[in-house]
Coordinates of C-alpha atoms in Angstrom, one line a residue:
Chain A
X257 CA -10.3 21.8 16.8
X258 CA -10.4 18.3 17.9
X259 CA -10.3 17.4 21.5
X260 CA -8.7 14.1 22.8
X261 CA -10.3 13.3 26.1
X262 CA -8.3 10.4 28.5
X263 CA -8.3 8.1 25.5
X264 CA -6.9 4.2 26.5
X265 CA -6.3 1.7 23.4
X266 CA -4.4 -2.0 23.6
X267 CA -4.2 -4.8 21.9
X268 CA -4.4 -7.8 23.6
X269 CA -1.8 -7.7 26.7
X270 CA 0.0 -4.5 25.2
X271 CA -1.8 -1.3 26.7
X272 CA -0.5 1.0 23.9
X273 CA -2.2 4.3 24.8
X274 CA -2.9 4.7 28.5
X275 CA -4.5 7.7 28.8
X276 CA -4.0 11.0 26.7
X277 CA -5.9 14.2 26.9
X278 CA -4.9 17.1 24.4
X279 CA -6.4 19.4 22.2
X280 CA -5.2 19.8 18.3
X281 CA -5.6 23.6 17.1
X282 CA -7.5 25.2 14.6
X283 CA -4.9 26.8 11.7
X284 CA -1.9 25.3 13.3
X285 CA 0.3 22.2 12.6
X286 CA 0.3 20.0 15.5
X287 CA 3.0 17.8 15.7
X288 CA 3.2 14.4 17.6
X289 CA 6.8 13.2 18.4
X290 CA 7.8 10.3 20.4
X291 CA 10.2 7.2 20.0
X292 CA 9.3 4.6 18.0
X293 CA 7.2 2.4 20.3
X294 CA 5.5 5.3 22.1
X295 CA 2.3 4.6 20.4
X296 CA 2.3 8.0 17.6
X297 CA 0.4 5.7 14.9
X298 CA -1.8 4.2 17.3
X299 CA -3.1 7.3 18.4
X300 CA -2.8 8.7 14.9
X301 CA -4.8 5.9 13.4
X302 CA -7.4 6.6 16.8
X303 CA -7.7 10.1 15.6
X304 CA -8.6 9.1 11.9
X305 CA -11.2 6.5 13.9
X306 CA -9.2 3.4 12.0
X307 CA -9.3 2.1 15.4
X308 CA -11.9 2.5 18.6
X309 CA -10.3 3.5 22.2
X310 CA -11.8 1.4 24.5
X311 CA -12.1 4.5 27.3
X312 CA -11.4 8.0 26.2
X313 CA -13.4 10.3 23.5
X314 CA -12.1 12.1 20.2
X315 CA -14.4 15.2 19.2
X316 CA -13.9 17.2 16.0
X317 CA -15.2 20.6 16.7
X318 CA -18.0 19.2 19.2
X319 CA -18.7 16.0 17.8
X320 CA -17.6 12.9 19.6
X321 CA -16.7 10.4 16.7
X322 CA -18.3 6.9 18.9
X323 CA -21.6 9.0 19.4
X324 CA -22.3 9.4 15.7
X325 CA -24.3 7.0 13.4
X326 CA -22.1 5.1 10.5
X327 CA -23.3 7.6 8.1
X328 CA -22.4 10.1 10.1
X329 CA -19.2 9.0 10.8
X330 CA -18.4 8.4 6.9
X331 CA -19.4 12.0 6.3
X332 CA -17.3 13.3 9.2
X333 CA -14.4 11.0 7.2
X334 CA -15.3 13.0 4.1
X335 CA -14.0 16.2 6.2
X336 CA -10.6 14.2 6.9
X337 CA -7.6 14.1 4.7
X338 CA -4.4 12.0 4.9
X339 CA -1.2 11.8 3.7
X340 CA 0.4 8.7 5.2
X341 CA 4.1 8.0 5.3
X342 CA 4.6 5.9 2.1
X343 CA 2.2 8.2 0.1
X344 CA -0.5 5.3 -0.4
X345 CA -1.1 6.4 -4.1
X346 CA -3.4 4.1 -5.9
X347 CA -1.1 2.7 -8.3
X348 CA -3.6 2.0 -11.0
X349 CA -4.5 5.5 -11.2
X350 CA -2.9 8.7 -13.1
X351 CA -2.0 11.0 -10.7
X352 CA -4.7 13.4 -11.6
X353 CA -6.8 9.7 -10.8
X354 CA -5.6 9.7 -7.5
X355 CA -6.9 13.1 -7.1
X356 CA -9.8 13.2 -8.8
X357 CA -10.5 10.2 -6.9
X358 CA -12.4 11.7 -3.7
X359 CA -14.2 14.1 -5.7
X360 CA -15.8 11.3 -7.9
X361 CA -16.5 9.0 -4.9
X362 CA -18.3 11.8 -3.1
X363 CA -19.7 14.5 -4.9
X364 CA -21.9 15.0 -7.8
X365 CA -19.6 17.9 -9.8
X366 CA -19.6 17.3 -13.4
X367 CA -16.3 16.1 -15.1
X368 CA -14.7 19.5 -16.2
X369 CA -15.6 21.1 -12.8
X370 CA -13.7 17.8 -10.9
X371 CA -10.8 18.4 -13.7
X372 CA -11.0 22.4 -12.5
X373 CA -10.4 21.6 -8.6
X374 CA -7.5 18.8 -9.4
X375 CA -5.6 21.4 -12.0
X376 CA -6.1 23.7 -9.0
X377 CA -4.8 21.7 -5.9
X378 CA -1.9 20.2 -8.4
X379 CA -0.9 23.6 -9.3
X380 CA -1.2 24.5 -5.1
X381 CA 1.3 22.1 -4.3
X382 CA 3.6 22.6 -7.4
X383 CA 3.2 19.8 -9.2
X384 CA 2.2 21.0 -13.1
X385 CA 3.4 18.4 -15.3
X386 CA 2.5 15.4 -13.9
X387 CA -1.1 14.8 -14.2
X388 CA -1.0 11.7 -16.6
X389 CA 2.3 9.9 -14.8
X390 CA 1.7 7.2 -12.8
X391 CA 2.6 6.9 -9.1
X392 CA 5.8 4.7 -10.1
X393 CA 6.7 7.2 -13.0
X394 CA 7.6 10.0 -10.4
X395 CA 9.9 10.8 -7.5
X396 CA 9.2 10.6 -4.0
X397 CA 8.8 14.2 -3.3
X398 CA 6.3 14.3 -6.1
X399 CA 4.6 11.4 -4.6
X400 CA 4.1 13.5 -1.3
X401 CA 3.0 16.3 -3.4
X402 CA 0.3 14.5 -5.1
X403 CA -0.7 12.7 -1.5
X404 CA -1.2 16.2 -0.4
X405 CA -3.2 17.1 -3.3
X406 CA -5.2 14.0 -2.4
X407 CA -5.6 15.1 0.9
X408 CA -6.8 18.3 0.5
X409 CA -8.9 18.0 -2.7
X410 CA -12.5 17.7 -0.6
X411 CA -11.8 20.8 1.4
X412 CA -10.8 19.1 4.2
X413 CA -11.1 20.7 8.3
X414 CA -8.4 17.8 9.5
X415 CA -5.6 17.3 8.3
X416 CA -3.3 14.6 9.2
X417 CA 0.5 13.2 8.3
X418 CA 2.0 10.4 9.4
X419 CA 5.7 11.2 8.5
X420 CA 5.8 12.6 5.8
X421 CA 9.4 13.2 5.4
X422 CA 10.4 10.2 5.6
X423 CA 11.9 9.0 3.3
X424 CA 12.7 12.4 1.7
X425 CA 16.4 14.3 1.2
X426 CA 16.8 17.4 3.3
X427 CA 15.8 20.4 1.1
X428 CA 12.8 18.1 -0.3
X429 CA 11.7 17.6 3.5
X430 CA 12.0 21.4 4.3
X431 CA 9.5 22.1 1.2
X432 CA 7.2 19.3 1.9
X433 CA 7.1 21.1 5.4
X434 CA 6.4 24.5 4.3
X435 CA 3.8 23.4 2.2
X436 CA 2.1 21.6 4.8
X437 CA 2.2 24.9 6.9
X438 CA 0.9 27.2 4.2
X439 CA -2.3 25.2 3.3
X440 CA -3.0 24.7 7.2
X441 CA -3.0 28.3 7.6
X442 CA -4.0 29.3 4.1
X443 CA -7.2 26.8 4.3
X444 CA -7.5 27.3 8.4
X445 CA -7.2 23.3 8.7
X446 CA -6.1 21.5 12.2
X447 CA -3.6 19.7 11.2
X448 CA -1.7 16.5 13.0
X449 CA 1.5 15.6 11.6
X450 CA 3.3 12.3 13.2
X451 CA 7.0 13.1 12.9
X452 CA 10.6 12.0 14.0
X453 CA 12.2 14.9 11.8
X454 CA 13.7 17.8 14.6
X455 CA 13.6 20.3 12.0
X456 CA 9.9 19.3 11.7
X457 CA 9.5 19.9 15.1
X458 CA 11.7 23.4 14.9
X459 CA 10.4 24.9 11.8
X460 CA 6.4 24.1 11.7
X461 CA 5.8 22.8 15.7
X462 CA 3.5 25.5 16.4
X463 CA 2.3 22.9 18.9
X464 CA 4.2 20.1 19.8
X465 CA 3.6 16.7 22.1
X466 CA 4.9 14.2 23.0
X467 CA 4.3 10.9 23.4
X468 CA 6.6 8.4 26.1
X469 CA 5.2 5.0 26.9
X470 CA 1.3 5.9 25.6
X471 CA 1.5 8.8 27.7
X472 CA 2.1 12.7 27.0
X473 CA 4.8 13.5 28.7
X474 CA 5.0 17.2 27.8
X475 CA 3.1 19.6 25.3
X476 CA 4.8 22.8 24.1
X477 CA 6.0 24.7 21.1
X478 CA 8.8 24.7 19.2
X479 CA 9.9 27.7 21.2
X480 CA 9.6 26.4 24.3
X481 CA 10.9 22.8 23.7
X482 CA 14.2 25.1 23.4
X483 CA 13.7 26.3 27.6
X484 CA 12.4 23.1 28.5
X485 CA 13.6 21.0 31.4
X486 CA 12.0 17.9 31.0
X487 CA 14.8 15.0 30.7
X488 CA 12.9 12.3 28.6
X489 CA 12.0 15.8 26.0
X490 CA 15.8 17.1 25.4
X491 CA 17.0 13.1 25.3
X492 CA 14.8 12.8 22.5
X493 CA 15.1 16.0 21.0
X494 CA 18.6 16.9 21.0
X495 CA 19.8 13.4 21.0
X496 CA 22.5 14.4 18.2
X497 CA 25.5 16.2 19.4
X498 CA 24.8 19.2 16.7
X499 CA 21.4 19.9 18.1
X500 CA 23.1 20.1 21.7
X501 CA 25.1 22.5 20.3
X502 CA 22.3 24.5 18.8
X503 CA 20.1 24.5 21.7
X504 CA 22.8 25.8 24.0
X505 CA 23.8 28.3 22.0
X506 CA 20.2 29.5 22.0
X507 CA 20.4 29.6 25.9
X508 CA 23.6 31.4 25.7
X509 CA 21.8 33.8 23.4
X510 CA 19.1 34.5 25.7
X511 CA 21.0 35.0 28.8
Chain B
X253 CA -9.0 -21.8 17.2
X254 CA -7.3 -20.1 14.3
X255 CA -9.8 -21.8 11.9
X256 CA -12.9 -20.9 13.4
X257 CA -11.7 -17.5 13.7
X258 CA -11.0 -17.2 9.9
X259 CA -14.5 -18.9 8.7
X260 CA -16.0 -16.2 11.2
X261 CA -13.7 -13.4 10.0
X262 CA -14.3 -14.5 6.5
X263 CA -18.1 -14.2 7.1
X264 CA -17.9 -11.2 8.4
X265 CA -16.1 -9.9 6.0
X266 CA -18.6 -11.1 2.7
X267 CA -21.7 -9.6 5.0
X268 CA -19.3 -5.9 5.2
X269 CA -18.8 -6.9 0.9
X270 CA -22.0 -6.6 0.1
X271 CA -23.1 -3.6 2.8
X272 CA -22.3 0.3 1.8
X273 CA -22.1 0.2 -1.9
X274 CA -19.5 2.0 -3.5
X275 CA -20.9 5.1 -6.0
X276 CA -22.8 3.0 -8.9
X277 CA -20.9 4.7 -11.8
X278 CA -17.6 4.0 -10.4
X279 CA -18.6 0.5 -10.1
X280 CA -19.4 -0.5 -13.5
X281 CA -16.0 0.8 -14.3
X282 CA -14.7 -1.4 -11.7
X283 CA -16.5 -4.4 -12.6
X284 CA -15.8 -3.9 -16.8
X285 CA -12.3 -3.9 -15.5
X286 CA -12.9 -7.3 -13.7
X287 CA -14.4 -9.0 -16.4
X288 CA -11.2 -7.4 -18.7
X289 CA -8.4 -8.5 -16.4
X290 CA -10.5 -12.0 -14.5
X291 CA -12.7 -13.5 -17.5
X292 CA -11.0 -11.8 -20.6
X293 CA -7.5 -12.2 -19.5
X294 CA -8.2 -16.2 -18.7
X295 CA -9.8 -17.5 -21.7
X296 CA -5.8 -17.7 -23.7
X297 CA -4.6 -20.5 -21.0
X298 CA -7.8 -22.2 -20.2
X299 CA -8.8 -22.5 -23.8
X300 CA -4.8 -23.8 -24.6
X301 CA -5.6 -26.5 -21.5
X302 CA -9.1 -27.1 -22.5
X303 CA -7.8 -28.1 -26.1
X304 CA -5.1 -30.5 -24.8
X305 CA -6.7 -32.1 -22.0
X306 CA -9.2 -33.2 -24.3
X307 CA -7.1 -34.6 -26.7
X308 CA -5.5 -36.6 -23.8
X309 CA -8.6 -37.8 -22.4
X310 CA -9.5 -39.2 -26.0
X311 CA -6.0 -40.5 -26.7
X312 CA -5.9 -42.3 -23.1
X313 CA -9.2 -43.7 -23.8
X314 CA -8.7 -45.0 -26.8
X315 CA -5.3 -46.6 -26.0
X316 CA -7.2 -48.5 -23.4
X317 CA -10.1 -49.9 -25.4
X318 CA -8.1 -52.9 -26.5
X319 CA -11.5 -55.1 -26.8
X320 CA -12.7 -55.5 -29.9
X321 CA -16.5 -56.0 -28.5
X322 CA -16.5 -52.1 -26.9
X323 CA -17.7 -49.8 -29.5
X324 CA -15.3 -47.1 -30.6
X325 CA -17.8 -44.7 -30.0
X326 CA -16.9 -44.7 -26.6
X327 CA -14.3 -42.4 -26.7
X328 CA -16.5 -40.0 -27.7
X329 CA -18.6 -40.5 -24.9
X330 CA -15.5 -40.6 -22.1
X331 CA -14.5 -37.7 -23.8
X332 CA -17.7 -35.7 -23.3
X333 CA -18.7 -37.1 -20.1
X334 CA -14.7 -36.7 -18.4
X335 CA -15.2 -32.8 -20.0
X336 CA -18.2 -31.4 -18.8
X337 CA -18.8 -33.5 -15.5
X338 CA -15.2 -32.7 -14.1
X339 CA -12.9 -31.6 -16.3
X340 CA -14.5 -28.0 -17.2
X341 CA -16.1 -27.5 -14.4
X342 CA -13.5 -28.4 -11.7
X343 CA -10.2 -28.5 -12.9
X344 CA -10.4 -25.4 -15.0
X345 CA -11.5 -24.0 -11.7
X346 CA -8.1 -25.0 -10.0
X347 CA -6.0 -23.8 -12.4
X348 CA -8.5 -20.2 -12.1
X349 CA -7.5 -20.7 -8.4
X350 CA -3.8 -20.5 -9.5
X351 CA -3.8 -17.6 -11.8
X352 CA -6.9 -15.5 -11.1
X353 CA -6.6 -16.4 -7.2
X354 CA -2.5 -15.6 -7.0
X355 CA -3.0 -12.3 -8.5
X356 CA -6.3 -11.1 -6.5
X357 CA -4.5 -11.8 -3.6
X358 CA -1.4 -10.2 -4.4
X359 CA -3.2 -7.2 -5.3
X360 CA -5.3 -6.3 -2.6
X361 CA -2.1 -7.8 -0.4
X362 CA 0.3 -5.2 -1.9
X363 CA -2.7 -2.6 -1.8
X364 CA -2.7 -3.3 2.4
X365 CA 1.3 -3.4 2.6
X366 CA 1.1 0.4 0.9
X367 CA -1.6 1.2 3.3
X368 CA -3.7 2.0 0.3
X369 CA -6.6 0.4 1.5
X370 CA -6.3 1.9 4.5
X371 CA -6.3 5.2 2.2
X372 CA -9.9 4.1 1.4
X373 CA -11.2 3.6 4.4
X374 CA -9.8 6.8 5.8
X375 CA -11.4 8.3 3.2
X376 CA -14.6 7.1 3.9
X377 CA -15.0 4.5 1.2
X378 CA -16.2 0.7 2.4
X379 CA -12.9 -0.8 1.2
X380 CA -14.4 -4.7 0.8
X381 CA -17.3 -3.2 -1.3
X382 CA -15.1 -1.4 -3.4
X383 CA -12.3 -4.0 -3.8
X384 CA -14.2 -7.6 -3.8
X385 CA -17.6 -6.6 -5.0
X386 CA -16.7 -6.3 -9.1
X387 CA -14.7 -9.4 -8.4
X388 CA -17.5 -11.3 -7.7
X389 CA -19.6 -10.0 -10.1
X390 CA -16.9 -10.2 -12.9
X391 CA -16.8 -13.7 -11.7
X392 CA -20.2 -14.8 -12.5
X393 CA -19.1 -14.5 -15.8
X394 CA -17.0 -17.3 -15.2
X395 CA -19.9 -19.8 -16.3
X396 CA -19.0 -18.5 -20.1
X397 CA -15.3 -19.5 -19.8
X398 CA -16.7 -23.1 -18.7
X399 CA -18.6 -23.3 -21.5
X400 CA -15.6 -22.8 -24.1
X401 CA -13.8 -24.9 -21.9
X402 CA -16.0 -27.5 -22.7
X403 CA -17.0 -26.8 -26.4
X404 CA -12.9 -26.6 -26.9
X405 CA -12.3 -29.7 -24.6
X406 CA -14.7 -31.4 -26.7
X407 CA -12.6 -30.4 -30.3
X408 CA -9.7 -31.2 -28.7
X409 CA -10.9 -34.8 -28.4
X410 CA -12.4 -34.9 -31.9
X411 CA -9.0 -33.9 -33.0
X412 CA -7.4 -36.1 -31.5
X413 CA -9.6 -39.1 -31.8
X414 CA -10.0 -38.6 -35.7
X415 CA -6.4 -37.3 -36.6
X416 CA -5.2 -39.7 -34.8
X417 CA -6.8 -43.0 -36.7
X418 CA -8.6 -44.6 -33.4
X419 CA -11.6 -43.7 -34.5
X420 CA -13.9 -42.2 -37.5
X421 CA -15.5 -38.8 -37.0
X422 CA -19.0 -40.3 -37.2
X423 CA -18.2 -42.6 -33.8
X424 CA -17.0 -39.5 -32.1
X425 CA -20.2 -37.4 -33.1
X426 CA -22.1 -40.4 -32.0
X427 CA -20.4 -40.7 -29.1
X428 CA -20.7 -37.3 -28.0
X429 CA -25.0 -38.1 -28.0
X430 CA -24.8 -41.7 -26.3
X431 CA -27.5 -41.2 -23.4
X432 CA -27.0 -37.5 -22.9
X433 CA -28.2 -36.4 -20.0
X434 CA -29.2 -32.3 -20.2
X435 CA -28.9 -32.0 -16.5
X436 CA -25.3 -32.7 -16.0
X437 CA -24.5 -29.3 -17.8
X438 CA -26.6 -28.1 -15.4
X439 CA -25.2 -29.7 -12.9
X440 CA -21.5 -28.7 -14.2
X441 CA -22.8 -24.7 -14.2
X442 CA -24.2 -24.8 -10.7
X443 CA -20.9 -26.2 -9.3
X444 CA -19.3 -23.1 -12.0
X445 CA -21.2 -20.5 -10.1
X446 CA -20.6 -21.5 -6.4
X447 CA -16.8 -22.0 -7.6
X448 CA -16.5 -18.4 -9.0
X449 CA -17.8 -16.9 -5.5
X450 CA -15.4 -19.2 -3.8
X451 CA -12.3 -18.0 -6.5
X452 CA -13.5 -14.1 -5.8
X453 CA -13.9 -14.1 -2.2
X454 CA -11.1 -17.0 -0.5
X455 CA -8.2 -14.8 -2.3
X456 CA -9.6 -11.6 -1.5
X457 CA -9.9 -12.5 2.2
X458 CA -6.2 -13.9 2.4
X459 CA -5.1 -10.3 0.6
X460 CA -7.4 -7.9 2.5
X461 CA -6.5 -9.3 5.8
X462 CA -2.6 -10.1 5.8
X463 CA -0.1 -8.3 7.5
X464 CA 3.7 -7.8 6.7
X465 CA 5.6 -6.6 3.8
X466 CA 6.7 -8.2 0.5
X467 CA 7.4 -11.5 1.7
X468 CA 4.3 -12.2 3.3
X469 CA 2.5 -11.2 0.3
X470 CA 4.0 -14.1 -1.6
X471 CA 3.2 -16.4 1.5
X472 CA -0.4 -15.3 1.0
X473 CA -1.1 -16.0 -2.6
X474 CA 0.4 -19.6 -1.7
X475 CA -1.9 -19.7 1.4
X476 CA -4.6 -18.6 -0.6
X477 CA -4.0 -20.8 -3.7
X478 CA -3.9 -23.6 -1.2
X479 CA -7.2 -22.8 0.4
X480 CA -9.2 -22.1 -2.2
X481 CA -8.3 -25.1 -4.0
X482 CA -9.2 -27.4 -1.3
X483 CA -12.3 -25.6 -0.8
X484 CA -13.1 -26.3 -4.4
X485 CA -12.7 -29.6 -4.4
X486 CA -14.5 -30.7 -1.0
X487 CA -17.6 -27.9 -2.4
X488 CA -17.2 -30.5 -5.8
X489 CA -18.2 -33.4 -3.6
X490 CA -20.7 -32.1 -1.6
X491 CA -22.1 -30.7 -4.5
X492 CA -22.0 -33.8 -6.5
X493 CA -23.3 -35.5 -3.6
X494 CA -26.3 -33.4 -3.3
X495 CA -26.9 -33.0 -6.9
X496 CA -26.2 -36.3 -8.8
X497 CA -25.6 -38.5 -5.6

């Protein structure tokens, strides 16, 4: 679990994140939404300690990320995996490189047991055929795939995606969701996914918050952001006509 | 302001380059890929400028011995003297600044446009160490380059100078040993070595720490091509200043 306690970051004049306490569960997907603006990938990038709140703390299962030493904190890193929004695949490497590339930076397994675990988490996320194509040889979905790979290669307990269906066509989204929601619950990960994609937020929100001016406005699930009344929540959320639609024919359905 | 805070940030950022090293094994691989892609990969055009520039110097040099009373062997002696004091050492390194310098920058730039680096350091890896470290070691290699710049420069004169009918191959040959002085090779590698850290680590900074998209990568590599090159040539003085002055 990691626990977000009254956290505070700017930059400069700009006070991005003015305050936000929440917990992120263990086994679940945890989705942050917000407009763009609201600060998502600042906190996001505070969560993966790429930057320091100035007030607040950020604990991962009891331990308070500014309280460790720097070795510490590299080998609390070592329990973090990422797949960011544009995939961030090394483009030098294969794509069994990419994700071998944790497992040689970090542990001491011989070549054919490395080779074992990257077969393994390539074959987890569907991706069989691809192990000697380059990043720019393959399509964006696969791309996602292999960040995944990447990302969960080292066994990770955090998980964490900024949007990663960006980018992505429909059906390719909805399977890059799923997958994300299997290995969270397969591999008991807490995972934090940065999203704008509502059928993100209605398919795998098992925990949902969201962000408004550096602030959480409201925390929830994806059943409940259907009953809420918050205004700044439903703008954002059912901004399109079609999701309007949808969410009062859910209240229709209910009454 | 902005220059102060960029000598301190650049600084900071050669005390994090050498601080947390990177796994050792993966390093030699990084650094044989250096020396591949920075030293290998250079010796085509320096060694075709080398060859040219020396035939120039000769020619130029011999057009513009019209006394009678200077001894032809003087060419050989500008020849060898314009080669290894400047020409090898300095100007080679200029034209490093423009090829070697463009594409570090561009690389690590493009690496911190697809967040790749910050891929690295999420993963836990010291992304300086692992990205500028082989460059600077492949780099002190760069003192080899130098020396065929010079042995080439040198044949390039010759060539010139012989096949060209202003002066006899024996003149050259004594020109090259008029009043040779060992230490300005010595001199000429010194100013080699501090050039190579300043070609590994200027372009490196400018990448690792630019912000934008495509556009700004290419601004940069010009930035950086700038810099480095004037940093070059005001370390040449001092240098020759301190060392010959």
């Amino acid at each position: 679990m990691i626990a977000v306690n009254d956290i505070h970051k700017s930059f400069g004049e700009a006070h991005v994140l003015k305050g936000i306490t929440t917990t992120f569960d263990q086994g679940k997907t945890n989705l942050i939404i917000g407009q763009s603006g609201s600060g998502k990938t600042v906190f996001i990038k505070c969560l993966l300690g790429l930057f320091t709140p100035e007030i607040g703390t950020i604990s991962y299962d009891g331990k308070v990320y500014t309280e460790l030493s720097a070795d510490q904190q590299r080998e609390l890193r070592q329990e973090m995996g990422m797949v960011f929004q544009g995939s961030a695949l090394f483009d030098s490497m294969s794509v069994s490189g990419n994700v071998m590339f944790p497992l040689e930076m970090f542990t001491k397994q011989s070549k054919s047991e490395m080779q074992d675990r990257v077969d393994f988490v390539l074959k987890r996320v569907n991706l069989v055929d691809a192990h000697h194509k380059f990043p720019s040889e393959i399509s964006g979905g696969m791309q996602k795939r292999v960040a995944i790979a990447r990302a969960i290669v080292m066994h990770p307990k955090y998980l964490f995606c900024d949007e990663p269906n960006s980018g992505l066509d429909p059906k390719t989204a909805i399977l890059i969701d799923n997958l994300i929601q299997e290995i969270t619950e397969e591999y008991d990960i807490t995972t934090v996914i940065n999203t704008h994609d509502m059928n993100s937020v209605m398919e795998i929100g098992k925990k949902i918050i969201f962000l408004k001016d550096g602030l959480k406005e409201w925390e929830g699930t994806n059943k409940e952001i259907f009953k809420t009344d918050n205004e700044a929540v439903t703008n954002f959320v059912y901004s399109s006509d079609l999701f309007k639609k949808v969410r009062q024919m859910y209240i229709e359905e209910r009454n | 302001m902005n220059y102060l805070a960029s000598i301190g940030s650049y600084a900071l950022m050669i005390k994090e380059v050498f601080r947390k090293p990177t796994k050792w094994s993966i390093m030699k691989s990084l650094i044989l890929k250096e020396i591949d892609e920075l030293i290998y990969g250079s010796m085509g055009i320096i060694i075709f400028i080398s060859f040219f520039i020396g035939g120039v110097v000769a020619i130029q040099t011999a057009l513009n011995l019209t006394n009678p009373i200077i001894p032809k062997n003087l060419i050989g002696f500008t020849t060898r003297q314009s080669i290894i004091l400047e020409f090898a050492p300095t100007f080679c390194s200029i034209i490093m600044a423009g090829k070697v310098g463009s594409y570090i920058t561009s690389s690590i730039g493009t690496m911190r446009v697809t967040e790749q680096i910050d891929a690295l350091e999420v993963m836990g890896v010291n992304a300086l160490n692992y990205l500028v470290f082989p460059k600077i070691v492949a780099l002190m290699l760069y003192p080899f380059i130098i020396a065929i710049a010079m042995f080439v420069g040198i044949f390039g004169g010759w060539m010139a100078g012989v096949f060209g009918g202003f002066l006899t191959s024996a003149d050259f040959v004594e020109g090259l040993q008029l009043e040779f002085i060992p230490f300005h090779v010595t001199y000429s590698f010194i100013k080699v070595l501090v050039f190579a850290f300043v070609l590994a680590t200027i372009p490196s900074f400018h990448g690792f720490y630019m912000r934008g998209g495509a556009l700004e990568v290419g601004k940069a590599s010009t930035t950086s091509f700038v810099w480095t090159s004037v940093v070059i040539i005001i370390l040449n003085y001092i240098l020759t200043q301190l060392l010959l002055g």
